[in-house]
Coordinates of C-alpha atoms in Angstrom, one line a residue:
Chain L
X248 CA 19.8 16.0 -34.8
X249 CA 18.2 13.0 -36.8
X250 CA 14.6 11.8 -36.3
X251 CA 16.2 8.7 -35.0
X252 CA 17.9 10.1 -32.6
X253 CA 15.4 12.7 -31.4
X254 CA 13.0 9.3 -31.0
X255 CA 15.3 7.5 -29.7
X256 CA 16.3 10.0 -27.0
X257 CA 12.4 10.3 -26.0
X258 CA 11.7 6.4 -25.5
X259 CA 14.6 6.8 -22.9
X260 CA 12.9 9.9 -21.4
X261 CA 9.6 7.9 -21.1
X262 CA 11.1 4.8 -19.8
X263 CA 13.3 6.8 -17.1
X264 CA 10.1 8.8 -16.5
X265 CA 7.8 5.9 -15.8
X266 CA 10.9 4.5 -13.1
X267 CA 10.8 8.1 -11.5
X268 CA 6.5 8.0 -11.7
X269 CA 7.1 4.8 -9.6
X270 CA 9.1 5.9 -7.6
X271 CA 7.4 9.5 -6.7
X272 CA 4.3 6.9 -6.5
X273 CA 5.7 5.0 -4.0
X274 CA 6.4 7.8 -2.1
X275 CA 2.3 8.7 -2.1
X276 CA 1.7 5.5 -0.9
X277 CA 3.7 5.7 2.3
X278 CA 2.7 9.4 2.4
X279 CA -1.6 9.5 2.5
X280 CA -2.3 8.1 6.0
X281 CA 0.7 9.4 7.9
X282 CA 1.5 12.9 6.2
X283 CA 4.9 11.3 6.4
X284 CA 7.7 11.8 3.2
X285 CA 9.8 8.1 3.7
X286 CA 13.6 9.5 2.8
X287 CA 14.2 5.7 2.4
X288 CA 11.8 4.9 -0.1
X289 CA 15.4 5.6 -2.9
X290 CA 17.2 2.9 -0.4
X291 CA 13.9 0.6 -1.2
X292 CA 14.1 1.0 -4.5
X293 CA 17.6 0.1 -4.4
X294 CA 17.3 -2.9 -2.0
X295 CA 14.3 -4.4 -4.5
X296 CA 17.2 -4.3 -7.1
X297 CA 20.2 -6.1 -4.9
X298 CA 17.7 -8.9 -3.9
X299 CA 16.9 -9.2 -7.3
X300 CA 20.2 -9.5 -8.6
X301 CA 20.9 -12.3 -5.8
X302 CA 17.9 -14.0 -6.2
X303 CA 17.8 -13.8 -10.0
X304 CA 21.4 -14.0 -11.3
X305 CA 23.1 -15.8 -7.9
X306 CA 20.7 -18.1 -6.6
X307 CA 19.4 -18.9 -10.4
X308 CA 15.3 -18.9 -9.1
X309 CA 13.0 -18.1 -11.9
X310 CA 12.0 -14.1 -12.4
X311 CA 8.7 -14.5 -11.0
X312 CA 9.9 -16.7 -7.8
X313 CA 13.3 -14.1 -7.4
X314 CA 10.7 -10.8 -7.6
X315 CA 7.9 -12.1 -5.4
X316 CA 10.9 -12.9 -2.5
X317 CA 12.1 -9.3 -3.4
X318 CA 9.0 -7.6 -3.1
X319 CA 8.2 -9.7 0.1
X320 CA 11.6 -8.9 1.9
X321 CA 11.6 -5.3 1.1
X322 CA 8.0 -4.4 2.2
X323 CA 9.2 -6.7 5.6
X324 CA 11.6 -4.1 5.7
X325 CA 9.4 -1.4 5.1
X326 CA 7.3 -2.2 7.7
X327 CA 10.0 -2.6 10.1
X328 CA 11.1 0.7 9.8
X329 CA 7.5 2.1 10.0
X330 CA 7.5 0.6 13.3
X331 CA 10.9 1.7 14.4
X332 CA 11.4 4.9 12.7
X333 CA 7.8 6.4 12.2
X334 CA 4.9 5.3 14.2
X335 CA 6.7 6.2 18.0
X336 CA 7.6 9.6 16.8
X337 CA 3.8 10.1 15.3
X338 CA 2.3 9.0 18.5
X339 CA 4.5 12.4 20.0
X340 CA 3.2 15.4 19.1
X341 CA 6.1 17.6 20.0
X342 CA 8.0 14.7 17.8
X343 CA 6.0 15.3 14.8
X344 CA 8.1 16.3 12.8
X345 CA 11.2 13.9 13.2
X346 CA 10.6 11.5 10.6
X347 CA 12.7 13.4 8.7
X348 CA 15.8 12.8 10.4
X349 CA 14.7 9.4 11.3
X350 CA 13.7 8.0 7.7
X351 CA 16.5 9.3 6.6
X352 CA 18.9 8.0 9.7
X353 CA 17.6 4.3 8.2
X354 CA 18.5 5.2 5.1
X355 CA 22.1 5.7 5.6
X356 CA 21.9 2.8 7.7
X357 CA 20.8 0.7 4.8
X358 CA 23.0 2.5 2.1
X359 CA 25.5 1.5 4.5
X360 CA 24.6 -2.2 5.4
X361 CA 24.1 -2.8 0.9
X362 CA 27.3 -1.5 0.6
X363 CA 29.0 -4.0 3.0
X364 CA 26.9 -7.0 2.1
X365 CA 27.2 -6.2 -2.0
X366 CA 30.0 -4.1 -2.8
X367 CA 29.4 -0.7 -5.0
X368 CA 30.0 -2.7 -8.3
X369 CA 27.2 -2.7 -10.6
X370 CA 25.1 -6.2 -11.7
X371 CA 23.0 -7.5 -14.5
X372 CA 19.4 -8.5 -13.3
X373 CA 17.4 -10.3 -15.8
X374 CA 15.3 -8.6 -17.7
X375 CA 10.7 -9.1 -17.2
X376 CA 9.5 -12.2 -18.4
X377 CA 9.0 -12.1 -22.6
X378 CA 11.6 -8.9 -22.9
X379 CA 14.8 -8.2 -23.8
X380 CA 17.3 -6.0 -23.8
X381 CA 17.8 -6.2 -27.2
X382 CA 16.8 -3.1 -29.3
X383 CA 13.8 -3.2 -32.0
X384 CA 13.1 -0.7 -35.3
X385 CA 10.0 0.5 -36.0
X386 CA 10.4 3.0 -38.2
X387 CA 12.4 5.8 -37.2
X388 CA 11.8 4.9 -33.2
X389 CA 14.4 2.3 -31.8
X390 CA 13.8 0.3 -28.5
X391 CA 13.9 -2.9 -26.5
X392 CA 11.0 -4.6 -25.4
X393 CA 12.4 -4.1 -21.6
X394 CA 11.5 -0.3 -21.9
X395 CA 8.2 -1.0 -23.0
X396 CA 7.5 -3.9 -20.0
X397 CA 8.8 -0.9 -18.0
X398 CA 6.4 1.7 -19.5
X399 CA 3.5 -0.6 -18.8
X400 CA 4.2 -2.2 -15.5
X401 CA 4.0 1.5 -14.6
X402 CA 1.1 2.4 -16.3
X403 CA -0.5 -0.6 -14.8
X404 CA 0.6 -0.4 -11.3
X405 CA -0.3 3.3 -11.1
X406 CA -3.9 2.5 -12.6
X407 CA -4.5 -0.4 -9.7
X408 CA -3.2 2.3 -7.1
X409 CA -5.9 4.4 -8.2
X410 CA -8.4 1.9 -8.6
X411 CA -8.1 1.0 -5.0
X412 CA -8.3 4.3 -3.5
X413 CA -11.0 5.2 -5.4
X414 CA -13.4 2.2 -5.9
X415 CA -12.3 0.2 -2.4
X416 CA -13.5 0.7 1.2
X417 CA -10.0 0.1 2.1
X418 CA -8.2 2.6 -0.1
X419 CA -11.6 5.3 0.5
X420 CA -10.3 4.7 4.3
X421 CA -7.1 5.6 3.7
X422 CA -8.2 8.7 1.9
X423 CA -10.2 9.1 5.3
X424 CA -7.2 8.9 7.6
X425 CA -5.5 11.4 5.5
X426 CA -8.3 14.2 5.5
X427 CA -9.3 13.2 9.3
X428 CA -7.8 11.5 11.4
X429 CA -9.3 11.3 14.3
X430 CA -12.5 11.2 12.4
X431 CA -11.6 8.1 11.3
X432 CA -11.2 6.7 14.3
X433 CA -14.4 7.7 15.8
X434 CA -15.7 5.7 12.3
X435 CA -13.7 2.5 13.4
X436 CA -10.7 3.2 11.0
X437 CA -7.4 2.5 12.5
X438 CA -5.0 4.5 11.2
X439 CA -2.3 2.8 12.7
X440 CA -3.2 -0.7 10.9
X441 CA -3.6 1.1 7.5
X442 CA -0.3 2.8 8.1
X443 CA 1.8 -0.2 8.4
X444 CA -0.3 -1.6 5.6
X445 CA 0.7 1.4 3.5
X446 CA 4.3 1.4 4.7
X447 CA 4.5 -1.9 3.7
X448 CA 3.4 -1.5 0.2
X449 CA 4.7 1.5 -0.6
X450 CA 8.1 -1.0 0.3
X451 CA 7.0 -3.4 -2.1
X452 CA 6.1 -1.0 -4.7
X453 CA 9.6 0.5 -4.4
X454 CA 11.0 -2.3 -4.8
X455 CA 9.0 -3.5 -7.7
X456 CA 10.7 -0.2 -9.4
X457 CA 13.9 -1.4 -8.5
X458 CA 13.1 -4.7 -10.1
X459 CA 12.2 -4.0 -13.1
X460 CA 14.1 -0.5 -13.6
X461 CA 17.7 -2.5 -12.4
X462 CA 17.8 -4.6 -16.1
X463 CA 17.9 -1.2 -17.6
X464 CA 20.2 0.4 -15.1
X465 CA 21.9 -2.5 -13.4
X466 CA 21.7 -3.3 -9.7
X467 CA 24.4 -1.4 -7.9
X468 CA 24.0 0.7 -4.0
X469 CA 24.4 4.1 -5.9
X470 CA 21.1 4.1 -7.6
X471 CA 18.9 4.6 -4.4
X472 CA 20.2 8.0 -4.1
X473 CA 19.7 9.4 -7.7
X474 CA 16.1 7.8 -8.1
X475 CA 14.8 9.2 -4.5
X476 CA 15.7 12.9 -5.8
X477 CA 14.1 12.2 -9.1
X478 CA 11.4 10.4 -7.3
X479 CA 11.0 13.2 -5.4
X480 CA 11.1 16.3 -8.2
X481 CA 8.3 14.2 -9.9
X482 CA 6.6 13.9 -6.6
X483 CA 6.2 18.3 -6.4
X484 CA 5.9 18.4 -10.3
X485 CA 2.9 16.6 -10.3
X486 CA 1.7 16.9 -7.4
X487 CA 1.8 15.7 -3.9
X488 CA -0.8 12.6 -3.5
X489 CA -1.5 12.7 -7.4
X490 CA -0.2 9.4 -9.2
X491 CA -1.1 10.3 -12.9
X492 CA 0.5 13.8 -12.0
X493 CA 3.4 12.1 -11.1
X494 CA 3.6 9.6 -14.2
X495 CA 2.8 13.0 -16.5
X496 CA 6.2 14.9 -14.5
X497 CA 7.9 11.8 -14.5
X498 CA 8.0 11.7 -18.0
X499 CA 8.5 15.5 -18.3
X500 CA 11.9 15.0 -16.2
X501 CA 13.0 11.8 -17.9
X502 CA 12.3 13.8 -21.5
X503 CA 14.1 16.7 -20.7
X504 CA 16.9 15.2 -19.2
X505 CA 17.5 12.7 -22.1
X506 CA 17.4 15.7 -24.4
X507 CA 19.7 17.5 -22.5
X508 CA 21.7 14.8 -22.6
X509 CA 23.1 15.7 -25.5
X510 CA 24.4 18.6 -24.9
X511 CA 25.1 18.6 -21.2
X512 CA 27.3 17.4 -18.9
X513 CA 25.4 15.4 -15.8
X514 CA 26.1 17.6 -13.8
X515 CA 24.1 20.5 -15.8
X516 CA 21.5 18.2 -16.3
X517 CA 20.7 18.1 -12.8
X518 CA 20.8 22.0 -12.8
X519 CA 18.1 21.8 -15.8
X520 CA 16.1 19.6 -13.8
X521 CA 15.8 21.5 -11.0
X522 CA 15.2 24.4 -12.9
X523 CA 12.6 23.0 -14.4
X524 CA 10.8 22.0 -11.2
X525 CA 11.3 25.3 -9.8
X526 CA 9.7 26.8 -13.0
X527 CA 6.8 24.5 -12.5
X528 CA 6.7 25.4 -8.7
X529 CA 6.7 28.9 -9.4
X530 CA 3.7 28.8 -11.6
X531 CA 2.2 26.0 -10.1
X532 CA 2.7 26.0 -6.2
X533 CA 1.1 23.0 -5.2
X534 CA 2.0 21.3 -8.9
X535 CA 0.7 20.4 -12.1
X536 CA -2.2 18.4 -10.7
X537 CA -1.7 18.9 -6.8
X538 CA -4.7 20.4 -4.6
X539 CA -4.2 23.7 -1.9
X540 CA -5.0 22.1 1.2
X541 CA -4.6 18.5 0.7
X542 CA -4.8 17.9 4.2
X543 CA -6.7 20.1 7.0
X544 CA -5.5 20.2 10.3
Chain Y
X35 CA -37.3 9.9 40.2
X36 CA -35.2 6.6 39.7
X37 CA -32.9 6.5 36.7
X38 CA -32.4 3.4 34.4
X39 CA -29.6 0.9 34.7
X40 CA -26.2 2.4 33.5
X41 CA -24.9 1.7 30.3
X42 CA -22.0 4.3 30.5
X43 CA -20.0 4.4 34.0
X44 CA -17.7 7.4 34.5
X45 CA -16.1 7.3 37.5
X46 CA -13.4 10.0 39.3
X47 CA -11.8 10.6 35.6
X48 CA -9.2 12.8 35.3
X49 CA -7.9 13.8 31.6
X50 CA -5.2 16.2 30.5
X51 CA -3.5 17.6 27.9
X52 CA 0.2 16.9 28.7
X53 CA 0.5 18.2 31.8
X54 CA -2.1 20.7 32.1
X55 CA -5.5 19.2 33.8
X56 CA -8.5 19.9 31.9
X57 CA -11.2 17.7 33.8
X58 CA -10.7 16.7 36.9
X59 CA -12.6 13.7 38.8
X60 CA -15.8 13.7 37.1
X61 CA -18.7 11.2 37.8
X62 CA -21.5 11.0 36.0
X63 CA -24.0 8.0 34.5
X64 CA -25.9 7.2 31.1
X65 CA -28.7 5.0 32.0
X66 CA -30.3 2.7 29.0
X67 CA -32.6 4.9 27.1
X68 CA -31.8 7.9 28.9
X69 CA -31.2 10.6 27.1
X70 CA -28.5 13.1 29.3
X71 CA -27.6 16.8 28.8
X72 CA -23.5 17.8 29.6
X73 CA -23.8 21.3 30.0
X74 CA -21.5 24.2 31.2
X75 CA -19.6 27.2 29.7
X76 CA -17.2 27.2 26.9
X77 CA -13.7 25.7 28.5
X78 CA -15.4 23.8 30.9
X79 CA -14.4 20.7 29.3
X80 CA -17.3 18.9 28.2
X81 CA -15.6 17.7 24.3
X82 CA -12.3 16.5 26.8
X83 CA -14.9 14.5 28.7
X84 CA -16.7 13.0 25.2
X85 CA -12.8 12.6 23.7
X86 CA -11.7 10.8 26.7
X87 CA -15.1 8.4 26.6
X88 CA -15.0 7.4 22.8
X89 CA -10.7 6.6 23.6
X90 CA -9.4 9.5 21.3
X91 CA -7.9 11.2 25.2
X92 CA -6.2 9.0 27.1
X93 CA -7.1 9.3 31.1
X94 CA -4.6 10.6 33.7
X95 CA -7.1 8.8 36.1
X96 CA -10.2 6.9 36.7
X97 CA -12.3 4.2 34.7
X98 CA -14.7 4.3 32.2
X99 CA -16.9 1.4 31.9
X100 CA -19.5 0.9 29.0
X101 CA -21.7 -2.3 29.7
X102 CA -19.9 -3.2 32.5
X103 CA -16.7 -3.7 30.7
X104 CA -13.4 -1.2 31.1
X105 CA -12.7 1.5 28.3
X106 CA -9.9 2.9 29.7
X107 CA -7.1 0.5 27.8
X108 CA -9.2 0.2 24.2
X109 CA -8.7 2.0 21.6
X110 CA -10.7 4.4 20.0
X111 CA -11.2 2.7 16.5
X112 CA -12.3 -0.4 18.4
X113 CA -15.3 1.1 21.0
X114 CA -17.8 1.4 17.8
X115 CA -17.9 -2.3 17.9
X116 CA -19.1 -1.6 21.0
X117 CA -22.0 0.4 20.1
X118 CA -20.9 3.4 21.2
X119 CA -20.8 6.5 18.4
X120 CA -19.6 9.9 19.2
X121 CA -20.4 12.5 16.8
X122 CA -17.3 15.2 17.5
X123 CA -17.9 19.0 17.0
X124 CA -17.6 20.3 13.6
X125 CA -19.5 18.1 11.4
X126 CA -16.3 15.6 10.8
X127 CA -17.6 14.1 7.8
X128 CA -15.4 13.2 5.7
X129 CA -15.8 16.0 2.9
X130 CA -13.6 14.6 -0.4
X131 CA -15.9 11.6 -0.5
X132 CA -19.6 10.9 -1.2
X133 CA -22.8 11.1 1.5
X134 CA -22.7 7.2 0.6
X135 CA -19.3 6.5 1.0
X136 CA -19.7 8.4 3.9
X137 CA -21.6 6.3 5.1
X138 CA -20.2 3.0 4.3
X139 CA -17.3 4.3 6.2
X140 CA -19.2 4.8 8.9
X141 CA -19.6 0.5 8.6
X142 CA -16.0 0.0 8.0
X143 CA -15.1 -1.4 11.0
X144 CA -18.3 -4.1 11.2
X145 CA -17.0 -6.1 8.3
X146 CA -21.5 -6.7 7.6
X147 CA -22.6 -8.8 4.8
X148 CA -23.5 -6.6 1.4
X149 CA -27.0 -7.1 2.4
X150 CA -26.8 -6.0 5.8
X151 CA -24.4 -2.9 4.9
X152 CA -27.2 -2.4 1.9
X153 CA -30.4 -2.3 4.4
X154 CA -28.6 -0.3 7.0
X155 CA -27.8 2.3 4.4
X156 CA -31.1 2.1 3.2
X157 CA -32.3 3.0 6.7
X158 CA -30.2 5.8 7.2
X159 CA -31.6 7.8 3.8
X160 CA -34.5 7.2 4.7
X161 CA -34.5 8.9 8.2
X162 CA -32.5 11.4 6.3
X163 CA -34.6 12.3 3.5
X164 CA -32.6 14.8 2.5
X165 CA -29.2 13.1 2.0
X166 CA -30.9 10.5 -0.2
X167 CA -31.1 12.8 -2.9
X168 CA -27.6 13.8 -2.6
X169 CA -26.3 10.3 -2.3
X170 CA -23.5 10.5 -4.8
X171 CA -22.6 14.0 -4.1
X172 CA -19.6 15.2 -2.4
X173 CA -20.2 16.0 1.4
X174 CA -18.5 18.6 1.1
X175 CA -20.5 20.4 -1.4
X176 CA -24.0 19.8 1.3
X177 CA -25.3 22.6 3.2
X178 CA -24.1 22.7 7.1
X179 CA -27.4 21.3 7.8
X180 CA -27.3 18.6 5.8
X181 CA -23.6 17.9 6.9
X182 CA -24.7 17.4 10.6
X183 CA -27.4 15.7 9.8
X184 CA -24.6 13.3 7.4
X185 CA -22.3 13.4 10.6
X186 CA -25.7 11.2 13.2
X187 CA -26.6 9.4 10.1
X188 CA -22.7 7.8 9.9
X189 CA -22.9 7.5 13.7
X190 CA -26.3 5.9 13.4
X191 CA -25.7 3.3 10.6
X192 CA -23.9 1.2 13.1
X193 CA -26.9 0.4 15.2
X194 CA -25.3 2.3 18.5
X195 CA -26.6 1.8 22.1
X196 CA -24.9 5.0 23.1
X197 CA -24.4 8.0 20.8
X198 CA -22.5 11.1 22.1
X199 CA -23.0 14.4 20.5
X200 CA -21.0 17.2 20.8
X201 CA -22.9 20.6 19.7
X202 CA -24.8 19.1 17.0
X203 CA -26.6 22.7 16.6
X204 CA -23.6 24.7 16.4
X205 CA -23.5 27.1 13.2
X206 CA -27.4 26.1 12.5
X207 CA -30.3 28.2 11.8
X208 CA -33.0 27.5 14.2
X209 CA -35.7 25.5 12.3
X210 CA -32.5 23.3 11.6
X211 CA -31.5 23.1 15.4
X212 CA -35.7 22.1 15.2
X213 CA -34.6 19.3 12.9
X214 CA -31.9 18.0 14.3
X215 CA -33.5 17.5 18.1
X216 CA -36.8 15.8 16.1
X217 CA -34.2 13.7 14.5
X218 CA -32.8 12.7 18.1
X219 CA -36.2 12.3 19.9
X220 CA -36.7 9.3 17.3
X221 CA -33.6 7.5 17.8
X222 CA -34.3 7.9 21.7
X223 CA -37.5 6.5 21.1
X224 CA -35.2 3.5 19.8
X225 CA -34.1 2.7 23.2
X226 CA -30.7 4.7 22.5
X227 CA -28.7 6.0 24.7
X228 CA -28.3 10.1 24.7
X229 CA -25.3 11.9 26.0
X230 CA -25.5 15.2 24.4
X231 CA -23.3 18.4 24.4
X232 CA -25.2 21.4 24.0
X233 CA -24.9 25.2 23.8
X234 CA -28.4 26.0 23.7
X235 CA -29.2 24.8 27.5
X236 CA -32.7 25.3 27.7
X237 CA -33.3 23.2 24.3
X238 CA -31.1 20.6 25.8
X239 CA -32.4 20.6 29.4
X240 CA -35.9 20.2 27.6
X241 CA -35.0 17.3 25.5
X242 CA -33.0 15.3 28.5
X243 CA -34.1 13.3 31.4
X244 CA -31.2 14.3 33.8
X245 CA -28.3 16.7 33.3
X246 CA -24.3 17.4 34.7
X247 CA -23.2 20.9 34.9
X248 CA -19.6 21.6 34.5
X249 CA -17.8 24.5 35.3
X250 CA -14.0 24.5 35.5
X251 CA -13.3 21.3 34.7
X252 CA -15.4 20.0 37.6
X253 CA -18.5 18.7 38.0
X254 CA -20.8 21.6 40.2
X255 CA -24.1 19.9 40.0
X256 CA -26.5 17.4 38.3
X257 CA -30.0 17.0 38.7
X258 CA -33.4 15.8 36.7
X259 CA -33.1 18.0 33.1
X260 CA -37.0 18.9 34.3
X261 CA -35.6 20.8 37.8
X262 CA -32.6 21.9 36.4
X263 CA -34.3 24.1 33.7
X264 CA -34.3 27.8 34.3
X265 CA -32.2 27.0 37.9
X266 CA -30.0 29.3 39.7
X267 CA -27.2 26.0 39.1
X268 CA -27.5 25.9 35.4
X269 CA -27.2 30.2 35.3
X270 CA -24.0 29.5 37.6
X271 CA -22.3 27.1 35.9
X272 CA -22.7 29.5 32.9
X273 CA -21.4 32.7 34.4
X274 CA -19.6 31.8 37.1
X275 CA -20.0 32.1 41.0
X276 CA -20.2 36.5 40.0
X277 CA -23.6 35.2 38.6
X278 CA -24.9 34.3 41.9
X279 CA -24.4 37.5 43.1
X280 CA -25.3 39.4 40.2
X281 CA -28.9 40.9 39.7
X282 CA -30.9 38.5 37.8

């Protein structure tokens, strides 16, 4: 394999692996307060892209305009299905556990509702302000300028997630919720109101993945799926409730399944994958930067 | 002796979990500035009865009324706006973040001005002398000492008129247990309300003005902490009715 190739193979890994940070991201979002896994946040992800697409391509608004009412719908829907899918069942002890089915139950439902409304075909969605799709040289390394707006958006968005949980009251209450919740309470802390909060973003933040990832991929119903699952292996690579953890296994996923791109078929790509996170499991239980005990009961 | 004008008002309350009754029509009163001892053996149901005040259980009957006003329908989160604090069993500090974070948590809900959040905090460390040092340490990594004392000091950073305790001596070595009743006489000598859970009854019967025995999820007795102390009541609602009979 050439140098140029090799390279170029890797700055694919990285940009797929920052989308699948975001996405395992998102999931910690939604996750901290409520000890709750969305199984829709793929479905978000995908949703952030169809809006875009219509707002962008059909309705001809201007990026910024087109991802702000993206962002704004999808954590609207986010916080819908907090409401209806999440919070009655947490309020239920002997329900506790049926998020699962029922995050997953509005998942299907929107899979179901995109595909009527856009059709499975896939669409072009403009690329981030100031990049293109077009690919660069520099050196031996070959790019476009939309993979690196992808790299750092996620870089970025990851480092403001971080900042507010760990320099804000507000995201320090969150972290409160999730190691006591009832002691929060008793403090003042609502962890109902930082849940819908948390839903809500975690939304948007899906969505902002879907954004900026769909240029790349295209828009189309099918992605929601694949990026959940890679979402996810990131998510128990790195880490549960870790964000750098997940950028990190993010990348190690998107690197090693470029590289085995060229010698494997997708479908024994996904079996690499999942070696791999078993392998890291294995070693690692909790992952690469996850904590035993994240959460005391 | 006449007690002081209630500030709490619990009245025929009935709490359960799911169907199984754990109290059952409990009255009792928390004058202003008194200072009152819950007392009764393990089970009997005296953390239901704190739970159920501060909103985290939700009655199967009766009313609470703090002030005059209704508890019952509020939520938990909302009652330290109140001025009501309830330090739960267990030291539940929050252990992953700092005694000042701690702290500021403790003000989350008030929303105060940075000057105001600043001088409370200031007036917390410095009836805490101990924690001051440790400020930016995790609470975690603080002695379980220290961590109780961390557990009134977030309760008492938001100025309460009523502060519940559940077994704030629990797990502590004596001259701690010392420590942490010193620390209570002085924010009772602030005109704060007292409604303490304690295991070590005759520490508690000393420090209160009157005191509720529980036994069984009922209410057997309740009388002037000063009369109570050392009573056949208090030994009963320990042992049981066998202790009535038994030889002392």
């Amino acid at each position: 394999m050439l140098l140029e190739d090799l390279l170029a193979l890797l700055a694919t890994g990285v940009t797929m692996g920052a989308i699948y940070a975001m996405v395992a991201v998102s999931f910690n979002v939604a996750y901290k307060p409520t000890n709750v896994f969305n199984m829709a946040q793929g479905e978000l992800v995908m949703l952030g892209a169809m809006f875009a697409w219509g707002l962008m391509t059909q309705s001809a608004l201007p990026w910024l305009v087109g991802a702000a009412l993206a962002l704004a719908a999808v954590a609207a829907i986010g916080l819908f299905e907090e409401r209806v899918a999440v919070a009655a069942l947490l309020r239920k002890p002997s329900h506790h556990h049926g998020w699962i089915i029922s995050t997953l139950a509005f998942s299907i439902i929107v899979l179901n509702v995109a595909d009527h409304v856009y059709g499975t075909d896939p669409q072009p969605v403009p690329p981030v302000p100031g990049a293109t799709l077009d690919t660069l040289q520099w050196g031996a390394l070959t790019f476009s300028t939309q993979q690196v707006a992808v790299v750092l958006i996620a870089v970025a968005s990851i480092a403001l997630v971080e900042w507010v949980y760990r320099r804000t009251l507000v995201g320090k209450a969150v972290r409160a919720v999730a190691e006591d919740r009832d002691a929060a309470r008793l403090n003042g802390i609502s962890p109902a109101r930082l849940t819908m909060t948390s839903f809500a973003i975690a939304a948007a933040y899906a969505a902002l993945t879907g954004v900026v990832a769909a240029p790349l991929l295209l828009a189309s119903t099918s992605i929601g799926l694949t990026l959940l699952v890679k979402g996810f292996m990131a998510l128990a690579i790195g880490g549960v409730g870790s964000n750098w953890g997940a950028l990190a296994a993010g990348i190690l996923l998107g690197c090693v399944e470029s590289l085995g791109s060229v010698s494997l078929t997708p479908d024994y790509r996904q079996v690499l994958l999942l070696a791999v996170v078993l392998l890291v499991l294995l070693v690692r239980p909790f992952g690469l930067f996850g904590r035993p005990g994240l959460r005391e009961v | 002796m006449t007690r002081p004008q209630p500030l709490l008002e619990v009245d025929g309350l009935s709490v359960g979990y799911g169907i199984v009754p754990v109290i059952e029509e409990i009255t009792l009163q928390v004058g202003r500035g008194e200072a009152v001892a819950l007392l009764g053996a393990n089970g009997a149901g005296k953390s239901t009865l704190l739970k159920a005040v501060s909103g985290l259980l939700v009655p199967g009957a009766g009313s609470i009324r703090f002030d005059g006003r209704d508890l019952s329908r509020l939520r938990a989160e909302a009652l330290v706006t109140l001025g009501l604090s309830h330090v739960a069993e267990g030291r539940r500090i929050f252990r992953r973040e700092t005694v000042l974070d701690n702290l500021l948590l403790g003000l989350y809900r008030l929303r105060l001005a940075r000057a105001e959040t600043a001088a409370r905090v200031e007036e917390a460390l410095a009836m805490f002398p101990a924690l001051r040092q440790k400020a930016d340490q995790l609470a975690g990594s603080l002695s379980g000492g220290q961590q109780q004392m961390l557990a009134i000091a977030q309760a008492l950073v938001r100025k309460p008129r009523l502060l519940m305790l559940d077994e704030p001596s629990l797990g502590l070595a004596p001259n701690l247990v010392e420590e942490v009743f010193r620390t209570l006489a002085a924010v009772r000598a602030q005109g704060v309300s007292i409604l303490l859970v304690e295991q070590v009854v005759e520490r508690a019967l000393e420090f209160a003005d009157h005191a509720y025995l529980l036994q069984s999820g009922r209410l057997s007795g309740d009388g002037p902490a000063a009369t109570l102390r050392g009573s056949e009541q208090v030994r009963r609602a320990y042992l049981g009715a066998a202790a009535a009979h038994a030889p002392s």
